[in-house]
């Protein structure tokens, strides 16, 4: 499996892009999360980060350590609001800084995201569109952004969060104007602009909410019946302590997608505490919940990796988005490692294939 994982990396050109196959061997040294994931046969352990983190030396010492992290998702800087704030005015300065940092350190990039209802520029969110004008603007956006990063992205989250909790389509500007056809249209434009990047549908609560999971399966089938390439489904896994499904159920959900020929990944994992400050028991439960999620990825051969949505509580989005919740990450705000970190290391050490 580890050999297969490396072969896949080779095939996708990432090692060539990184310039030296020896870098991959270095990634497997040490006892950090990424090197242990690779030793367990997966492609990566990753984290979200962005330019706002670059001036924090303690943060940078950890993210540039290839033993800890091998994959990065720009938290905000590739979103439409940033890359095309005004019609036809593209701006890659911020996202390029992230891409450069990752590339110079021989690490990989998950690119995020092309078509999403949120963090849109005003001209898209509040424009008056016809199907023809919106499909032209959406296609041009995808073509420009994906072409700019062609060869640098392990994967693109092409469409993000298209579903309501009941599995119906969210009433986004894209769905309201184009119906479900916006999805194949987006994937086709991305495939044309970068044939090597894996193309993902990405959403939250697919781990916990059966009606929404069914909606995501319908999206996959819509694309496949349309002869449009989709390579993977991203499970965001924004979870909460004591509300995380057991490992076996998580793995069973992943397998419903791999059965359709796709790879899967956890793309935005965090496990929020619901009462703060948390008790010792809640810290221990958080560790078990992280183990359930990462363990389910180990249990499913075509689960390629896990990305956390920031690794330190210092930069977690949770407290601002969900007042009263927080402390969701593997490292505390002072960069000390929490029980969940130690539990993942123990889990992964036990699964070493070589
Ligand atoms: C791998 O690690 C060794 C020892 O830390 C270092 O000397 C070497 O330059 C690294 N090679 C690559 C390709 O990163
Ligand atoms: C990188 O991380 C690993 C795992 O935590 C650790 O053993 C190693 O000392 C770190 N390397 C540096 C240079 O900090
Ligand atoms: C769109 O217009 C509404 C109403 O004026 C406003 O609240 C919202 O912030 C606008 N959206 C964007 C993305 O500019
Ligand atoms: C497939 O998707 C494309 C792009 O949205 C659309 O033009 C076409 O009508 C779809 N074909 C079918 C058979 O649904």
mmCIF file of C-alpha atoms and ligand atoms in Angstrom:
data_model
loop_
_atom_site.group_PDB
_atom_site.id
_atom_site.type_symbol
_atom_site.label_atom_id
_atom_site.label_comp_id
_atom_site.label_asym_id
_atom_site.label_seq_id
_atom_site.Cartn_x
_atom_site.Cartn_y
_atom_site.Cartn_z
ATOM 1 C CA UNK A 1 0.000 0.000 0.000
ATOM 2 C CA UNK A 2 2.816 2.419 0.842
ATOM 3 C CA UNK A 3 4.438 1.509 -2.444
ATOM 4 C CA UNK A 4 1.127 2.017 -4.219
ATOM 5 C CA UNK A 5 0.729 5.388 -2.516
ATOM 6 C CA UNK A 6 4.170 6.430 -3.737
ATOM 7 C CA UNK A 7 3.418 5.148 -7.220
ATOM 8 C CA UNK A 8 0.249 7.242 -7.277
ATOM 9 C CA UNK A 9 2.208 10.286 -6.184
ATOM 10 C CA UNK A 10 4.761 9.658 -8.907
ATOM 11 C CA UNK A 11 2.030 9.196 -11.484
ATOM 12 C CA UNK A 12 0.403 12.453 -10.520
ATOM 13 C CA UNK A 13 3.717 14.180 -11.098
ATOM 14 C CA UNK A 14 3.969 15.614 -7.619
ATOM 15 C CA UNK A 15 7.350 14.179 -6.834
ATOM 16 C CA UNK A 16 8.608 15.420 -10.158
ATOM 17 C CA UNK A 17 7.142 18.831 -9.365
ATOM 18 C CA UNK A 18 8.900 18.749 -5.979
ATOM 19 C CA UNK A 19 12.021 18.045 -7.984
ATOM 20 C CA UNK A 20 13.574 15.180 -6.030
ATOM 21 C CA UNK A 21 12.184 11.802 -5.107
ATOM 22 C CA UNK A 22 14.493 11.814 -2.051
ATOM 23 C CA UNK A 23 12.151 14.340 -0.443
ATOM 24 C CA UNK A 24 9.537 11.603 -0.149
ATOM 25 C CA UNK A 25 11.966 9.441 1.793
ATOM 26 C CA UNK A 26 12.585 12.289 4.201
ATOM 27 C CA UNK A 27 8.846 12.606 4.655
ATOM 28 C CA UNK A 28 8.775 9.063 5.973
ATOM 29 C CA UNK A 29 11.441 9.730 8.618
ATOM 30 C CA UNK A 30 10.526 10.734 12.124
ATOM 31 C CA UNK A 31 7.475 10.234 14.234
ATOM 32 C CA UNK A 32 5.265 13.143 13.246
ATOM 33 C CA UNK A 33 1.689 12.811 11.966
ATOM 34 C CA UNK A 34 2.588 12.948 8.272
ATOM 35 C CA UNK A 35 5.524 10.559 8.362
ATOM 36 C CA UNK A 36 3.471 8.088 10.407
ATOM 37 C CA UNK A 37 0.513 8.390 7.981
ATOM 38 C CA UNK A 38 2.849 7.660 5.083
ATOM 39 C CA UNK A 39 4.304 4.704 6.981
ATOM 40 C CA UNK A 40 0.712 3.463 7.424
ATOM 41 C CA UNK A 41 0.224 3.531 3.648
ATOM 42 C CA UNK A 42 -1.535 6.884 3.216
ATOM 43 C CA UNK A 43 -0.473 9.846 1.107
ATOM 44 C CA UNK A 44 -0.490 12.551 3.731
ATOM 45 C CA UNK A 45 -1.479 14.213 6.976
ATOM 46 C CA UNK A 46 -2.194 17.893 6.318
ATOM 47 C CA UNK A 47 -3.461 21.138 7.764
ATOM 48 C CA UNK A 48 -5.154 24.315 6.652
ATOM 49 C CA UNK A 49 -2.941 27.393 6.942
ATOM 50 C CA UNK A 50 -2.698 30.799 5.337
ATOM 51 C CA UNK A 51 -0.526 33.878 4.953
ATOM 52 C CA UNK A 52 -1.873 35.295 8.235
ATOM 53 C CA UNK A 53 0.100 32.571 10.038
ATOM 54 C CA UNK A 54 3.453 33.255 8.380
ATOM 55 C CA UNK A 55 4.742 35.782 10.909
ATOM 56 C CA UNK A 56 4.313 33.370 13.844
ATOM 57 C CA UNK A 57 7.676 31.596 14.250
ATOM 58 C CA UNK A 58 6.370 28.840 16.548
ATOM 59 C CA UNK A 59 3.619 28.079 14.022
ATOM 60 C CA UNK A 60 6.009 28.037 11.089
ATOM 61 C CA UNK A 61 8.485 25.754 12.869
ATOM 62 C CA UNK A 62 5.753 23.120 13.049
ATOM 63 C CA UNK A 63 4.217 23.468 9.580
ATOM 64 C CA UNK A 64 7.558 23.429 7.817
ATOM 65 C CA UNK A 65 8.436 20.170 9.600
ATOM 66 C CA UNK A 66 7.715 17.557 6.930
ATOM 67 C CA UNK A 67 7.478 14.886 9.567
ATOM 68 C CA UNK A 68 4.348 16.593 10.954
ATOM 69 C CA UNK A 69 2.588 17.869 7.825
ATOM 70 C CA UNK A 70 2.913 16.909 4.168
ATOM 71 C CA UNK A 71 -0.176 18.621 2.721
ATOM 72 C CA UNK A 72 -1.581 22.130 3.018
ATOM 73 C CA UNK A 73 -4.912 23.697 2.195
ATOM 74 C CA UNK A 74 -4.955 27.504 1.951
ATOM 75 C CA UNK A 75 -7.633 28.398 4.482
ATOM 76 C CA UNK A 76 -8.969 31.424 2.569
ATOM 77 C CA UNK A 77 -6.648 32.707 -0.107
ATOM 78 C CA UNK A 78 -7.890 30.621 -3.051
ATOM 79 C CA UNK A 79 -11.551 31.482 -2.502
ATOM 80 C CA UNK A 80 -13.380 33.441 -5.222
ATOM 81 C CA UNK A 81 -13.586 36.617 -3.105
ATOM 82 C CA UNK A 82 -9.780 36.730 -3.032
ATOM 83 C CA UNK A 83 -8.818 35.361 -6.466
ATOM 84 C CA UNK A 84 -11.373 37.349 -8.534
ATOM 85 C CA UNK A 85 -12.705 40.181 -6.373
ATOM 86 C CA UNK A 86 -14.032 42.017 -9.417
ATOM 87 C CA UNK A 87 -15.166 40.652 -12.753
ATOM 88 C CA UNK A 88 -12.118 39.595 -14.789
ATOM 89 C CA UNK A 89 -9.669 41.105 -12.249
ATOM 90 C CA UNK A 90 -7.725 38.103 -11.026
ATOM 91 C CA UNK A 91 -5.410 38.306 -8.044
ATOM 92 C CA UNK A 92 -3.114 35.454 -7.091
ATOM 93 C CA UNK A 93 -0.626 37.303 -4.873
ATOM 94 C CA UNK A 94 -1.906 35.909 -1.588
ATOM 95 C CA UNK A 95 -2.464 32.326 -2.744
ATOM 96 C CA UNK A 96 0.910 32.332 -4.513
ATOM 97 C CA UNK A 97 2.606 33.055 -1.188
ATOM 98 C CA UNK A 98 1.103 29.882 0.250
ATOM 99 C CA UNK A 99 1.870 27.843 -2.867
ATOM 100 C CA UNK A 100 5.485 29.067 -2.920
ATOM 101 C CA UNK A 101 6.041 28.249 0.743
ATOM 102 C CA UNK A 102 4.682 24.744 0.281
ATOM 103 C CA UNK A 103 6.600 24.124 -2.936
ATOM 104 C CA UNK A 104 9.933 25.394 -1.627
ATOM 105 C CA UNK A 105 9.591 23.029 1.323
ATOM 106 C CA UNK A 106 8.763 20.019 -0.894
ATOM 107 C CA UNK A 107 5.254 19.649 0.546
ATOM 108 C CA UNK A 108 1.919 19.246 -1.263
ATOM 109 C CA UNK A 109 -1.100 21.492 -1.827
ATOM 110 C CA UNK A 110 -4.829 20.747 -1.714
ATOM 111 C CA UNK A 111 -6.458 23.610 -3.578
ATOM 112 C CA UNK A 112 -9.669 25.075 -2.196
ATOM 113 C CA UNK A 113 -12.212 26.052 -3.586
ATOM 114 C CA UNK A 114 -13.751 27.026 -6.939
ATOM 115 C CA UNK A 115 -17.556 27.101 -6.693
ATOM 116 C CA UNK A 116 -19.011 27.832 -3.264
ATOM 117 C CA UNK A 117 -21.990 29.921 -2.172
ATOM 118 C CA UNK A 118 -19.983 31.702 0.558
ATOM 119 C CA UNK A 119 -17.025 34.128 0.515
ATOM 120 C CA UNK A 120 -18.097 35.219 -2.944
ATOM 121 C CA UNK A 121 -17.379 38.701 -4.297
ATOM 122 C CA UNK A 122 -20.386 41.009 -4.426
ATOM 123 C CA UNK A 123 -20.483 40.977 -8.211
ATOM 124 C CA UNK A 124 -21.220 37.232 -8.169
ATOM 125 C CA UNK A 125 -23.387 36.971 -5.046
ATOM 126 C CA UNK A 126 -25.557 39.967 -5.911
ATOM 127 C CA UNK A 127 -25.317 40.055 -9.687
ATOM 128 C CA UNK A 128 -28.344 39.641 -11.929
ATOM 129 C CA UNK A 129 -27.605 36.594 -13.983
ATOM 130 C CA UNK A 130 -29.000 34.573 -16.812
ATOM 131 C CA UNK A 131 -27.912 30.951 -17.237
ATOM 132 C CA UNK A 132 -25.694 32.038 -20.139
ATOM 133 C CA UNK A 133 -23.943 34.916 -18.332
ATOM 134 C CA UNK A 134 -23.380 33.022 -15.071
ATOM 135 C CA UNK A 135 -22.110 29.887 -16.773
ATOM 136 C CA UNK A 136 -19.641 32.024 -18.774
ATOM 137 C CA UNK A 137 -18.369 33.842 -15.646
ATOM 138 C CA UNK A 138 -18.149 30.641 -13.599
ATOM 139 C CA UNK A 139 -16.287 28.823 -16.371
ATOM 140 C CA UNK A 140 -13.861 31.727 -16.832
ATOM 141 C CA UNK A 141 -13.204 31.845 -13.080
ATOM 142 C CA UNK A 142 -12.448 28.122 -12.912
ATOM 143 C CA UNK A 143 -10.327 28.170 -16.060
ATOM 144 C CA UNK A 144 -8.184 31.087 -14.895
ATOM 145 C CA UNK A 145 -7.621 29.890 -11.342
ATOM 146 C CA UNK A 146 -7.028 26.230 -12.163
ATOM 147 C CA UNK A 147 -4.715 27.105 -15.054
ATOM 148 C CA UNK A 148 -2.683 29.396 -12.792
ATOM 149 C CA UNK A 149 -2.038 26.516 -10.351
ATOM 150 C CA UNK A 150 -1.938 23.686 -12.907
ATOM 151 C CA UNK A 151 0.554 21.006 -11.856
ATOM 152 C CA UNK A 152 0.762 22.368 -8.290
ATOM 153 C CA UNK A 153 -2.435 20.988 -6.784
ATOM 154 C CA UNK A 154 -2.757 17.410 -5.600
ATOM 155 C CA UNK A 155 -6.511 18.049 -5.674
ATOM 156 C CA UNK A 156 -9.082 20.797 -6.204
ATOM 157 C CA UNK A 157 -12.286 21.148 -4.206
ATOM 158 C CA UNK A 158 -14.247 22.002 -7.343
ATOM 159 C CA UNK A 159 -17.688 22.366 -5.793
ATOM 160 C CA UNK A 160 -18.045 23.049 -2.076
ATOM 161 C CA UNK A 161 -21.174 22.697 0.078
ATOM 162 C CA UNK A 162 -23.855 22.444 -2.619
ATOM 163 C CA UNK A 163 -26.256 20.590 -0.318
ATOM 164 C CA UNK A 164 -28.759 21.376 2.423
ATOM 165 C CA UNK A 165 -28.896 19.099 5.463
ATOM 166 C CA UNK A 166 -31.883 17.229 3.970
ATOM 167 C CA UNK A 167 -29.891 16.386 0.846
ATOM 168 C CA UNK A 168 -31.648 18.841 -1.484
ATOM 169 C CA UNK A 169 -29.614 21.453 -3.331
ATOM 170 C CA UNK A 170 -28.778 24.639 -1.487
ATOM 171 C CA UNK A 171 -30.401 27.747 -3.001
ATOM 172 C CA UNK A 172 -27.098 29.303 -4.071
ATOM 173 C CA UNK A 173 -26.804 31.780 -6.923
ATOM 174 C CA UNK A 174 -25.378 28.877 -8.944
ATOM 175 C CA UNK A 175 -28.263 26.481 -8.316
ATOM 176 C CA UNK A 176 -30.917 29.166 -8.640
ATOM 177 C CA UNK A 177 -29.570 30.257 -12.011
ATOM 178 C CA UNK A 178 -28.318 27.022 -13.554
ATOM 179 C CA UNK A 179 -29.985 24.188 -11.648
ATOM 180 C CA UNK A 180 -27.875 21.118 -10.899
ATOM 181 C CA UNK A 181 -26.138 21.533 -14.292
ATOM 182 C CA UNK A 182 -23.726 23.971 -12.601
ATOM 183 C CA UNK A 183 -22.002 20.951 -11.078
ATOM 184 C CA UNK A 184 -20.989 19.072 -14.274
ATOM 185 C CA UNK A 185 -20.193 22.416 -15.866
ATOM 186 C CA UNK A 186 -17.765 23.254 -13.051
ATOM 187 C CA UNK A 187 -16.078 19.838 -13.038
ATOM 188 C CA UNK A 188 -15.670 19.909 -16.830
ATOM 189 C CA UNK A 189 -13.993 23.316 -16.745
ATOM 190 C CA UNK A 190 -11.627 22.194 -13.967
ATOM 191 C CA UNK A 191 -10.737 18.957 -15.767
ATOM 192 C CA UNK A 192 -9.922 20.856 -18.943
ATOM 193 C CA UNK A 193 -7.654 23.315 -17.100
ATOM 194 C CA UNK A 194 -5.642 20.735 -15.105
ATOM 195 C CA UNK A 195 -5.890 17.110 -16.211
ATOM 196 C CA UNK A 196 -3.633 15.983 -13.320
ATOM 197 C CA UNK A 197 -5.364 17.483 -10.282
ATOM 198 C CA UNK A 198 -7.834 15.186 -8.548
ATOM 199 C CA UNK A 199 -11.293 16.757 -8.703
ATOM 200 C CA UNK A 200 -13.337 16.651 -5.483
ATOM 201 C CA UNK A 201 -16.815 17.413 -4.250
ATOM 202 C CA UNK A 202 -16.405 18.670 -0.638
ATOM 203 C CA UNK A 203 -19.039 19.111 2.090
ATOM 204 C CA UNK A 204 -19.671 18.995 5.852
ATOM 205 C CA UNK A 205 -21.909 16.677 7.909
ATOM 206 C CA UNK A 206 -21.616 13.913 5.297
ATOM 207 C CA UNK A 207 -20.180 11.917 8.246
ATOM 208 C CA UNK A 208 -23.217 12.442 10.461
ATOM 209 C CA UNK A 209 -26.337 13.183 8.403
ATOM 210 C CA UNK A 210 -27.668 10.304 6.237
ATOM 211 C CA UNK A 211 -29.961 12.458 4.067
ATOM 212 C CA UNK A 212 -27.046 14.723 3.181
ATOM 213 C CA UNK A 213 -24.780 11.739 2.499
ATOM 214 C CA UNK A 214 -27.440 10.470 0.083
ATOM 215 C CA UNK A 215 -27.424 13.877 -1.627
ATOM 216 C CA UNK A 216 -23.651 13.677 -2.093
ATOM 217 C CA UNK A 217 -23.993 10.188 -3.577
ATOM 218 C CA UNK A 218 -26.539 11.640 -6.035
ATOM 219 C CA UNK A 219 -24.030 14.352 -7.007
ATOM 220 C CA UNK A 220 -21.429 11.670 -7.765
ATOM 221 C CA UNK A 221 -23.966 9.737 -9.825
ATOM 222 C CA UNK A 222 -25.037 12.908 -11.629
ATOM 223 C CA UNK A 223 -21.436 13.495 -12.706
ATOM 224 C CA UNK A 224 -20.755 9.882 -13.595
ATOM 225 C CA UNK A 225 -23.932 9.558 -15.665
ATOM 226 C CA UNK A 226 -22.938 12.791 -17.397
ATOM 227 C CA UNK A 227 -19.523 11.246 -18.253
ATOM 228 C CA UNK A 228 -17.872 14.035 -16.268
ATOM 229 C CA UNK A 229 -14.763 13.270 -14.237
ATOM 230 C CA UNK A 230 -14.952 13.316 -10.435
ATOM 231 C CA UNK A 231 -12.076 11.683 -8.546
ATOM 232 C CA UNK A 232 -12.933 12.152 -4.918
ATOM 233 C CA UNK A 233 -15.274 13.275 -2.183
ATOM 234 C CA UNK A 234 -13.981 15.372 0.693
ATOM 235 C CA UNK A 235 -15.526 14.838 4.115
ATOM 236 C CA UNK A 236 -14.933 18.087 5.959
ATOM 237 C CA UNK A 237 -15.439 16.436 9.364
ATOM 238 C CA UNK A 238 -16.154 19.558 11.412
ATOM 239 C CA UNK A 239 -17.214 17.477 14.381
ATOM 240 C CA UNK A 240 -17.899 17.908 18.078
ATOM 241 C CA UNK A 241 -16.793 15.976 21.135
ATOM 242 C CA UNK A 242 -19.293 13.237 21.999
ATOM 243 C CA UNK A 243 -21.105 13.795 18.685
ATOM 244 C CA UNK A 244 -18.567 11.992 16.508
ATOM 245 C CA UNK A 245 -19.829 8.726 14.986
ATOM 246 C CA UNK A 246 -17.948 5.533 15.826
ATOM 247 C CA UNK A 247 -15.044 4.442 13.641
ATOM 248 C CA UNK A 248 -17.000 1.587 12.033
ATOM 249 C CA UNK A 249 -19.875 3.886 10.955
ATOM 250 C CA UNK A 250 -17.429 6.473 9.633
ATOM 251 C CA UNK A 251 -15.646 3.797 7.587
ATOM 252 C CA UNK A 252 -18.961 2.424 6.289
ATOM 253 C CA UNK A 253 -19.896 5.915 5.050
ATOM 254 C CA UNK A 254 -16.551 6.339 3.293
ATOM 255 C CA UNK A 255 -17.017 2.945 1.599
ATOM 256 C CA UNK A 256 -20.314 4.024 0.009
ATOM 257 C CA UNK A 257 -18.224 6.495 -2.021
ATOM 258 C CA UNK A 258 -15.208 4.301 -2.711
ATOM 259 C CA UNK A 259 -17.707 1.708 -4.022
ATOM 260 C CA UNK A 260 -18.452 4.213 -6.798
ATOM 261 C CA UNK A 261 -14.783 4.202 -7.825
ATOM 262 C CA UNK A 262 -13.774 7.361 -5.967
ATOM 263 C CA UNK A 263 -11.063 8.169 -3.473
ATOM 264 C CA UNK A 264 -12.058 9.921 -0.246
ATOM 265 C CA UNK A 265 -10.329 12.146 2.291
ATOM 266 C CA UNK A 266 -11.080 14.014 5.485
ATOM 267 C CA UNK A 267 -10.473 17.595 4.423
ATOM 268 C CA UNK A 268 -11.236 19.971 7.327
ATOM 269 C CA UNK A 269 -11.150 17.876 10.491
ATOM 270 C CA UNK A 270 -11.638 19.450 13.889
ATOM 271 C CA UNK A 271 -13.473 18.164 16.971
ATOM 272 C CA UNK A 272 -14.897 21.039 18.996
ATOM 273 C CA UNK A 273 -15.421 21.052 22.725
ATOM 274 C CA UNK A 274 -19.046 21.990 23.475
ATOM 275 C CA UNK A 275 -18.429 23.185 27.044
ATOM 276 C CA UNK A 276 -15.505 25.445 27.946
ATOM 277 C CA UNK A 277 -13.197 25.184 29.695
ATOM 278 C CA UNK A 278 -13.243 21.478 28.924
ATOM 279 C CA UNK A 279 -13.003 18.806 31.598
ATOM 280 C CA UNK A 280 -10.269 16.170 31.662
ATOM 281 C CA UNK A 281 -12.918 13.671 30.595
ATOM 282 C CA UNK A 282 -13.832 15.825 27.584
ATOM 283 C CA UNK A 283 -10.167 16.096 26.575
ATOM 284 C CA UNK A 284 -9.923 12.299 26.680
ATOM 285 C CA UNK A 285 -13.138 11.943 24.674
ATOM 286 C CA UNK A 286 -11.783 14.362 22.077
ATOM 287 C CA UNK A 287 -8.750 12.093 21.700
ATOM 288 C CA UNK A 288 -11.044 9.072 21.131
ATOM 289 C CA UNK A 289 -13.067 11.060 18.580
ATOM 290 C CA UNK A 290 -9.934 12.027 16.602
ATOM 291 C CA UNK A 291 -8.846 8.376 16.690
ATOM 292 C CA UNK A 292 -12.252 7.276 15.356
ATOM 293 C CA UNK A 293 -11.939 9.627 12.364
ATOM 294 C CA UNK A 294 -8.307 8.943 11.458
ATOM 295 C CA UNK A 295 -8.825 5.229 12.214
ATOM 296 C CA UNK A 296 -11.714 5.073 9.740
ATOM 297 C CA UNK A 297 -9.409 6.487 7.069
ATOM 298 C CA UNK A 298 -6.867 3.754 7.878
ATOM 299 C CA UNK A 299 -9.658 1.170 7.531
ATOM 300 C CA UNK A 300 -10.570 2.234 3.980
ATOM 301 C CA UNK A 301 -7.789 1.682 1.443
ATOM 302 C CA UNK A 302 -8.958 4.472 -0.887
ATOM 303 C CA UNK A 303 -9.040 7.056 1.888
ATOM 304 C CA UNK A 304 -5.891 8.943 0.881
ATOM 305 C CA UNK A 305 -5.316 11.255 3.833
ATOM 306 C CA UNK A 306 -6.522 13.581 6.558
ATOM 307 C CA UNK A 307 -6.323 17.372 6.738
ATOM 308 C CA UNK A 308 -7.114 19.278 9.938
ATOM 309 C CA UNK A 309 -8.647 22.775 9.744
ATOM 310 C CA UNK A 310 -5.738 24.391 11.546
ATOM 311 C CA UNK A 311 -3.683 22.334 13.971
ATOM 312 C CA UNK A 312 -3.603 24.838 16.854
ATOM 313 C CA UNK A 313 -6.442 26.337 18.896
ATOM 314 C CA UNK A 314 -4.650 29.665 18.456
ATOM 315 C CA UNK A 315 -5.924 29.917 14.860
ATOM 316 C CA UNK A 316 -9.068 27.784 14.904
ATOM 317 C CA UNK A 317 -12.181 29.196 13.170
ATOM 318 C CA UNK A 318 -14.483 27.449 15.674
ATOM 319 C CA UNK A 319 -14.847 30.000 18.519
ATOM 320 C CA UNK A 320 -15.821 32.807 16.124
ATOM 321 C CA UNK A 321 -18.201 30.664 14.075
ATOM 322 C CA UNK A 322 -19.782 28.806 17.007
ATOM 323 C CA UNK A 323 -19.726 30.935 20.174
ATOM 324 C CA UNK A 324 -19.364 28.736 23.249
ATOM 325 C CA UNK A 325 -17.461 26.055 21.351
ATOM 326 C CA UNK A 326 -13.722 25.761 20.813
ATOM 327 C CA UNK A 327 -10.470 24.034 21.753
ATOM 328 C CA UNK A 328 -11.085 21.879 18.675
ATOM 329 C CA UNK A 329 -7.506 21.266 17.499
ATOM 330 C CA UNK A 330 -4.649 18.822 18.124
ATOM 331 C CA UNK A 331 -2.342 21.484 19.604
ATOM 332 C CA UNK A 332 -3.290 24.012 22.295
ATOM 333 C CA UNK A 333 -2.932 27.768 21.711
ATOM 334 C CA UNK A 334 0.556 27.612 23.275
ATOM 335 C CA UNK A 335 1.530 24.825 20.809
ATOM 336 C CA UNK A 336 1.635 22.131 23.451
ATOM 337 C CA UNK A 337 0.380 18.809 22.093
ATOM 338 C CA UNK A 338 -3.007 17.707 23.432
ATOM 339 C CA UNK A 339 -4.071 14.141 24.305
ATOM 340 C CA UNK A 340 -5.664 13.880 20.834
ATOM 341 C CA UNK A 341 -2.247 14.411 19.214
ATOM 342 C CA UNK A 342 -0.635 11.707 21.360
ATOM 343 C CA UNK A 343 -3.533 9.354 20.668
ATOM 344 C CA UNK A 344 -3.104 9.769 16.898
ATOM 345 C CA UNK A 345 0.623 9.090 17.147
ATOM 346 C CA UNK A 346 -0.115 5.926 19.133
ATOM 347 C CA UNK A 347 -2.782 4.843 16.625
ATOM 348 C CA UNK A 348 -0.493 5.409 13.654
ATOM 349 C CA UNK A 349 2.540 3.736 15.255
ATOM 350 C CA UNK A 350 0.416 0.625 15.638
ATOM 351 C CA UNK A 351 -0.434 0.678 11.932
ATOM 352 C CA UNK A 352 3.070 1.054 10.538
ATOM 353 C CA UNK A 353 3.459 -1.107 7.442
ATOM 354 C CA UNK A 354 7.235 -0.843 7.308
HETATM 355 C C1 LIG B 1 16.797 14.586 3.864
HETATM 356 O O1 LIG B 1 17.191 14.683 5.212
HETATM 357 C C2 LIG B 1 18.597 14.743 5.390
HETATM 358 C C3 LIG B 1 18.898 14.665 6.868
HETATM 359 O O2 LIG B 1 18.038 15.537 7.589
HETATM 360 C C4 LIG B 1 19.137 16.018 4.717
HETATM 361 O O3 LIG B 1 20.538 16.093 4.841
HETATM 362 C C5 LIG B 1 18.786 15.965 3.245
HETATM 363 O O4 LIG B 1 19.172 17.185 2.615
HETATM 364 C C6 LIG B 1 17.293 15.771 3.059
HETATM 365 N N1 LIG B 1 17.028 15.561 1.642
HETATM 366 C C7 LIG B 1 16.035 16.133 1.006
HETATM 367 C C8 LIG B 1 15.926 15.809 -0.423
HETATM 368 O O5 LIG B 1 15.243 16.903 1.546
HETATM 369 C C1 LIG B 2 9.815 17.418 13.436
HETATM 370 O O1 LIG B 2 8.747 16.723 14.063
HETATM 371 C C2 LIG B 2 9.113 15.473 14.611
HETATM 372 C C3 LIG B 2 7.834 14.821 15.126
HETATM 373 O O2 LIG B 2 7.202 15.627 16.089
HETATM 374 C C4 LIG B 2 10.143 15.697 15.710
HETATM 375 O O3 LIG B 2 10.553 14.432 16.207
HETATM 376 C C5 LIG B 2 11.343 16.421 15.121
HETATM 377 O O4 LIG B 2 12.243 16.732 16.156
HETATM 378 C C6 LIG B 2 10.904 17.710 14.447
HETATM 379 N N1 LIG B 2 12.025 18.313 13.779
HETATM 380 C C7 LIG B 2 12.386 19.565 13.996
HETATM 381 C C8 LIG B 2 13.541 20.050 13.195
HETATM 382 O O5 LIG B 2 11.776 20.275 14.787
HETATM 383 C C1 LIG B 3 -25.532 41.085 -1.228
HETATM 384 O O1 LIG B 3 -26.528 42.041 -0.860
HETATM 385 C C2 LIG B 3 -27.049 41.858 0.446
HETATM 386 C C3 LIG B 3 -28.200 42.846 0.612
HETATM 387 O O2 LIG B 3 -27.789 44.143 0.287
HETATM 388 C C4 LIG B 3 -25.935 42.093 1.441
HETATM 389 O O3 LIG B 3 -26.410 41.886 2.760
HETATM 390 C C5 LIG B 3 -24.823 41.078 1.168
HETATM 391 O O4 LIG B 3 -23.722 41.332 2.027
HETATM 392 C C6 LIG B 3 -24.354 41.143 -0.282
HETATM 393 N N1 LIG B 3 -23.443 40.056 -0.548
HETATM 394 C C7 LIG B 3 -22.184 40.245 -0.930
HETATM 395 C C8 LIG B 3 -21.336 39.038 -1.089
HETATM 396 O O5 LIG B 3 -21.715 41.337 -1.189
HETATM 397 C C1 LIG B 4 -23.794 17.190 -18.839
HETATM 398 O O1 LIG B 4 -23.325 18.390 -18.282
HETATM 399 C C2 LIG B 4 -23.154 19.433 -19.212
HETATM 400 C C3 LIG B 4 -22.535 20.588 -18.460
HETATM 401 O O2 LIG B 4 -23.374 21.025 -17.423
HETATM 402 C C4 LIG B 4 -24.507 19.804 -19.818
HETATM 403 O O3 LIG B 4 -24.315 20.781 -20.790
HETATM 404 C C5 LIG B 4 -25.121 18.564 -20.438
HETATM 405 O O4 LIG B 4 -26.421 18.875 -20.836
HETATM 406 C C6 LIG B 4 -25.165 17.423 -19.443
HETATM 407 N N1 LIG B 4 -25.605 16.212 -20.125
HETATM 408 C C7 LIG B 4 -26.522 15.428 -19.599
HETATM 409 C C8 LIG B 4 -26.845 14.210 -20.412
HETATM 410 O O5 LIG B 4 -27.065 15.667 -18.534
#
